[in-house]
Tab-separated table of C-alpha atoms in Angstrom:
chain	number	residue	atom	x	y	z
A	1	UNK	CA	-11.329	6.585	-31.184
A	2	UNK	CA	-9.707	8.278	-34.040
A	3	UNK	CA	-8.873	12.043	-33.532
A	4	UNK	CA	-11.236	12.828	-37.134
A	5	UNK	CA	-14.325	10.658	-35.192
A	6	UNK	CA	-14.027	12.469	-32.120
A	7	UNK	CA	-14.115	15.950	-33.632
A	8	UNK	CA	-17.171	14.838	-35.827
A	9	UNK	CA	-18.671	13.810	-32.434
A	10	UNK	CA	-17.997	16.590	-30.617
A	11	UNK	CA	-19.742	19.123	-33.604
A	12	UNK	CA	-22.773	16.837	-33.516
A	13	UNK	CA	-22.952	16.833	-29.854
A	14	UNK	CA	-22.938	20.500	-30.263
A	15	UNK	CA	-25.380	20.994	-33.284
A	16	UNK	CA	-27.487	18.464	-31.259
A	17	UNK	CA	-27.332	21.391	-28.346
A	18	UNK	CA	-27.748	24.600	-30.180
A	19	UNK	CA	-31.104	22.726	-32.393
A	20	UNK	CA	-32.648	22.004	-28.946
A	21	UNK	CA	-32.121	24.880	-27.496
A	22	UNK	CA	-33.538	26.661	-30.490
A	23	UNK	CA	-36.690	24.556	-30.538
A	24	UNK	CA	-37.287	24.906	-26.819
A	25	UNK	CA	-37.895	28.860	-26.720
A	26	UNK	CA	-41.626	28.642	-27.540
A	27	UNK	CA	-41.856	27.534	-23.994
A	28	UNK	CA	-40.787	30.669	-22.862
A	29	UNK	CA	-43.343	32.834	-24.336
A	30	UNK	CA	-46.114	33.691	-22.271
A	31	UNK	CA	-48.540	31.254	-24.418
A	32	UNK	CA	-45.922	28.270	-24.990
A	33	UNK	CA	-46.812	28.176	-29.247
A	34	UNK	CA	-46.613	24.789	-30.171
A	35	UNK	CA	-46.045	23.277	-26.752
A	36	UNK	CA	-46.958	19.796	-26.947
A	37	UNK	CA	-50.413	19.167	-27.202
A	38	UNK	CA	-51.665	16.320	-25.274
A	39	UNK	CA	-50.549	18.246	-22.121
A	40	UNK	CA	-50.528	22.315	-23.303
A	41	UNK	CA	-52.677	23.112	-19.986
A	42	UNK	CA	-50.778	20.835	-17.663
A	43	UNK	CA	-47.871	23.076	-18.677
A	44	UNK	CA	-49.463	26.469	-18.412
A	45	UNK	CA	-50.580	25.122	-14.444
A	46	UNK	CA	-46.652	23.829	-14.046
A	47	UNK	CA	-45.157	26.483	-15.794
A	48	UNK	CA	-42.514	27.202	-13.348
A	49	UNK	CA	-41.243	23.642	-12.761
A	50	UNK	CA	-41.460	23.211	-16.695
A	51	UNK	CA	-39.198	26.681	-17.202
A	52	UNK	CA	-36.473	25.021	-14.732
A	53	UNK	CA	-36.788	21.972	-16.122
A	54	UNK	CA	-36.090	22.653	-19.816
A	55	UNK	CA	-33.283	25.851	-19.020
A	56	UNK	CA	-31.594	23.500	-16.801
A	57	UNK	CA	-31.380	20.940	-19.746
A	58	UNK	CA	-30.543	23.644	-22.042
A	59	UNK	CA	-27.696	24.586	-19.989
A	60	UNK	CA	-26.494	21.290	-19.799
A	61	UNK	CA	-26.610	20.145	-23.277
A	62	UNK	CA	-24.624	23.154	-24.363
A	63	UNK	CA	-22.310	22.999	-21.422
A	64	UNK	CA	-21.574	19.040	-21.828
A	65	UNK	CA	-19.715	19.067	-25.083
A	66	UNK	CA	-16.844	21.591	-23.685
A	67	UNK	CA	-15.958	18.943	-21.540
A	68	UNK	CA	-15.187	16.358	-23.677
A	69	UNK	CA	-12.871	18.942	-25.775
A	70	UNK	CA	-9.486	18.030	-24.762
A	71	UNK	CA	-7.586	20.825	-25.767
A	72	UNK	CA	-9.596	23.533	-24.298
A	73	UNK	CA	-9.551	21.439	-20.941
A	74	UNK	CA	-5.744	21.741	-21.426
A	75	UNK	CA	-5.666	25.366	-22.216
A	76	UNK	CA	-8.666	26.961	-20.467
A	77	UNK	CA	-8.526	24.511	-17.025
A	78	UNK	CA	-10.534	27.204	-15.567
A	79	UNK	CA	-12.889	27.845	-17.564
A	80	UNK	CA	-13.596	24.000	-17.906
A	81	UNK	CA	-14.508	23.774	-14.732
A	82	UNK	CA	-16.544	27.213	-14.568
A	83	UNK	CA	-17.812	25.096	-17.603
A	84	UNK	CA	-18.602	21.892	-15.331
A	85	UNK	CA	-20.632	23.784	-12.691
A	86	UNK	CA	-22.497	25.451	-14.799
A	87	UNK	CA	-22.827	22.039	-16.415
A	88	UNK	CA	-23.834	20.230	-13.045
A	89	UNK	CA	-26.237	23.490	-11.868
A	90	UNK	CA	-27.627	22.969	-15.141
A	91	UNK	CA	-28.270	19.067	-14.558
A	92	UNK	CA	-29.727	19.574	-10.840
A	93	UNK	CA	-32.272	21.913	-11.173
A	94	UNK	CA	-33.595	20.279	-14.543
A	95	UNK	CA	-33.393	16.696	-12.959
A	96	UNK	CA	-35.066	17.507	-10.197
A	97	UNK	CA	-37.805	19.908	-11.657
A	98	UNK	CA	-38.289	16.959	-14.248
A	99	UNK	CA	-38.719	14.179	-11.252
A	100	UNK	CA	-41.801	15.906	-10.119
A	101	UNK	CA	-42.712	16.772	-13.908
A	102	UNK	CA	-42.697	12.428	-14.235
A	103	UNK	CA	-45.335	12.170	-12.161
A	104	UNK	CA	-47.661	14.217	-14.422
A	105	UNK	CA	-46.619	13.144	-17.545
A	106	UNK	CA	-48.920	11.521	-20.383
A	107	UNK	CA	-48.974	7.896	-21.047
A	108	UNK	CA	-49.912	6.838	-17.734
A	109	UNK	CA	-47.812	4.372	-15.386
A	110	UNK	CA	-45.113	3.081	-18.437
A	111	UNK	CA	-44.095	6.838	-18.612
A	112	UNK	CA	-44.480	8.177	-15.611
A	113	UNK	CA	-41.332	5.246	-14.622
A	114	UNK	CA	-39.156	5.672	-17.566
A	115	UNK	CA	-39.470	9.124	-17.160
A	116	UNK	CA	-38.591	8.738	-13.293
A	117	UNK	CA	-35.937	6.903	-13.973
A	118	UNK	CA	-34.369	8.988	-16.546
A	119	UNK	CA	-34.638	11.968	-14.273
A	120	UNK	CA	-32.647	9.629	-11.653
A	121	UNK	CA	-30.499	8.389	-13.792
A	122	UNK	CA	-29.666	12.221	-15.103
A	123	UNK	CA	-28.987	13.249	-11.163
A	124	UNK	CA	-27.064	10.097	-10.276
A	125	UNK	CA	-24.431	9.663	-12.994
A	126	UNK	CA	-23.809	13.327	-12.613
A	127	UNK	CA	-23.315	13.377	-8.759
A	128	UNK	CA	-20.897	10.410	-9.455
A	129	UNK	CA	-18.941	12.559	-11.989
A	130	UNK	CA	-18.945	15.486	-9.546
A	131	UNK	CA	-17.855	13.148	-6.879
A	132	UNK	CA	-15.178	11.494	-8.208
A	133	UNK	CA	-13.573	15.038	-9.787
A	134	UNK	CA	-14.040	16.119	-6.155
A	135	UNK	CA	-12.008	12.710	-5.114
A	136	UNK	CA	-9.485	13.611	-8.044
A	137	UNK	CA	-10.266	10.629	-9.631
A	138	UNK	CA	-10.346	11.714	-12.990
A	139	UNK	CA	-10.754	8.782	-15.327
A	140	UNK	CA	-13.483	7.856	-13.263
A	141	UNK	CA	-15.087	11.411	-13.559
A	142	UNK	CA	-14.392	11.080	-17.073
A	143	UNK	CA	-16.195	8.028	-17.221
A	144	UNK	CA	-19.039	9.203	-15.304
A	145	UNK	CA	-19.525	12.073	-17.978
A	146	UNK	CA	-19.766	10.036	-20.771
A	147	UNK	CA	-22.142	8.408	-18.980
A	148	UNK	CA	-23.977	11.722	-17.680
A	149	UNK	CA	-24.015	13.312	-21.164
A	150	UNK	CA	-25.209	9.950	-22.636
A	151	UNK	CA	-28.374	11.344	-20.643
A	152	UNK	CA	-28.398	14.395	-20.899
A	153	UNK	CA	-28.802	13.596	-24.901
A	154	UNK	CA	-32.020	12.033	-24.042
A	155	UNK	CA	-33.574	15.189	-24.936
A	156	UNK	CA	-32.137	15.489	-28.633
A	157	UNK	CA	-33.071	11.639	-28.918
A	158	UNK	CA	-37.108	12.042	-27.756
A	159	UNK	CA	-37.473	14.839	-30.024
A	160	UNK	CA	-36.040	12.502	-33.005
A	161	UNK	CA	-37.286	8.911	-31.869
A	162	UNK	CA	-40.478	10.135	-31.711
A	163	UNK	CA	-41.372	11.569	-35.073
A	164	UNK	CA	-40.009	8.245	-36.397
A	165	UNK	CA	-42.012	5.954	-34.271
A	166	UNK	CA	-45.094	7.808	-35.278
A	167	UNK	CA	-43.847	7.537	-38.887
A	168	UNK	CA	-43.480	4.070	-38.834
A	169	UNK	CA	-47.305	3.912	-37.639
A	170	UNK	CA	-46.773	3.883	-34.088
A	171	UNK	CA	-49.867	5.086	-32.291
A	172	UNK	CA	-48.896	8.372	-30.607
A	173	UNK	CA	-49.375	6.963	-27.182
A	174	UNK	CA	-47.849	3.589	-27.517
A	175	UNK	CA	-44.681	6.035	-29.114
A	176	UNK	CA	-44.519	7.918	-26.504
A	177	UNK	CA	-44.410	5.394	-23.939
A	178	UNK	CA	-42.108	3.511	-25.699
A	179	UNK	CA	-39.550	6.760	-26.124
A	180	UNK	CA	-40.248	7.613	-22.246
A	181	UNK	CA	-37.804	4.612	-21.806
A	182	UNK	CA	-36.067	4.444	-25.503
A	183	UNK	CA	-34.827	8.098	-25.334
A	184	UNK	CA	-31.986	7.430	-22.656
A	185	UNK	CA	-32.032	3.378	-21.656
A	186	UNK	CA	-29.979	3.035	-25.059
A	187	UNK	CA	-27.888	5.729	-25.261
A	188	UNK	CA	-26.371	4.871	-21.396
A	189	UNK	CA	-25.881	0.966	-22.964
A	190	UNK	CA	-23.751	2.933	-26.019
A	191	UNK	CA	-22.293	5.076	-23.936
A	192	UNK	CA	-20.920	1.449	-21.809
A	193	UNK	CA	-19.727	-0.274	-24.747
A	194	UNK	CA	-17.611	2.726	-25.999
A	195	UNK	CA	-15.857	2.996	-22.331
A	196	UNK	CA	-15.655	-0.623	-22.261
A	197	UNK	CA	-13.691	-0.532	-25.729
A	198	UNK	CA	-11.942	2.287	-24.681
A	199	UNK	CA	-10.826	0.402	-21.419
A	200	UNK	CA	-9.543	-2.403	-23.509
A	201	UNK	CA	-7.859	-0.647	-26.265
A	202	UNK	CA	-5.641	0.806	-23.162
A	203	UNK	CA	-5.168	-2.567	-21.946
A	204	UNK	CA	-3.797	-3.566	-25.361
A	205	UNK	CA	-1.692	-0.772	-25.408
A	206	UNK	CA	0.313	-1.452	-21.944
């Protein structure tokens, strides 16, 4: 990838952070204004798994673009990794708080899974970044934080594909059954093809 389309990347990654975290401080206040509707008192009864679920993906969608900065991983090696567990703390306590958040969420069966799986998906691609880093394999961390980020984005994505499903005259429950699934199950299948053309410009390169 060019070095002008990675820097784009990395701002919008980071825009993408700072707009969610910014639109997910109502939760915080005592009376959650403009929580989401459908499920406003399931919240206020699950408050505490809800907190930990969305400042665990607030620290990990701000954390995740400082790893993909090259030169500040060069410079700053320690604070990119202070950066990565703060990254990885951030990704475990929201994946897990959002698990048992899955099992309660609105749309019935076709959400409760996707969301399942995208809180599984979340855990497992990070463990298998902090695994291989602890293996010092590091193109195969590096891989496996593409991948984990891919996820972690699933948040900025079900906050956009939604409005535009129910714009396109999507019922609101068919949309958000469909984005349960269409906030994450795409962006890990983008996040593939880019580290399979990455693999193969390499390979054209030796």
């Amino acid at each position: 990838m060019a070095p002008m389309a990675r820097r784009v990347g990395w701002v919008l990654m980071t825009v993408a952070g700072l707009a969610l975290a910014a639109s997910s401080v109502r939760y915080f206040f005592p009376s959650m204004p403009g929580a989401f509707p459908p499920q406003a008192g399931l919240y206020l009864e699950l408050r505490p798994l809800l907190l930990a679920h969305i400042a665990g993906g607030i620290v990990a969608v701000l954390a995740g673009p400082w790893q993909f900065w090259t030169a500040f991983r060069i410079r700053c090696l320690r604070l990119h990794r202070w950066t990565g567990r703060a990254y990885l703390v951030g990704v475990a306590t929201g994946s897990v708080a959002g698990l048992f958040l899955a099992q309660y969420a609105h749309g019935g069966t076709v959400t409760q899974v996707g969301f399942t799986g995208l809180a599984m998906a979340w855990a497992g691609t990070s463990y298998m970044a902090y695994r291989s880093i602890r293996g010092r394999r590091i193109e195969a961390h590096r891989e496996w934080m593409v991948r984990s980020y891919a996820v972690t984005l699933a948040f900025v994505f079900l906050r956009l594909w939604l409005p535009t499903l129910g714009g396109m005259g999507v019922p609101f429950d068919e949309a958000y059954q469909t984005v349960s699934w269409l906030c994450w199950v795409p962006n890990l299948i983008v996040a593939e093809l880019y580290l399979g053309a990455q693999r193969g410009a390499r390979r054209a390169m030796a």
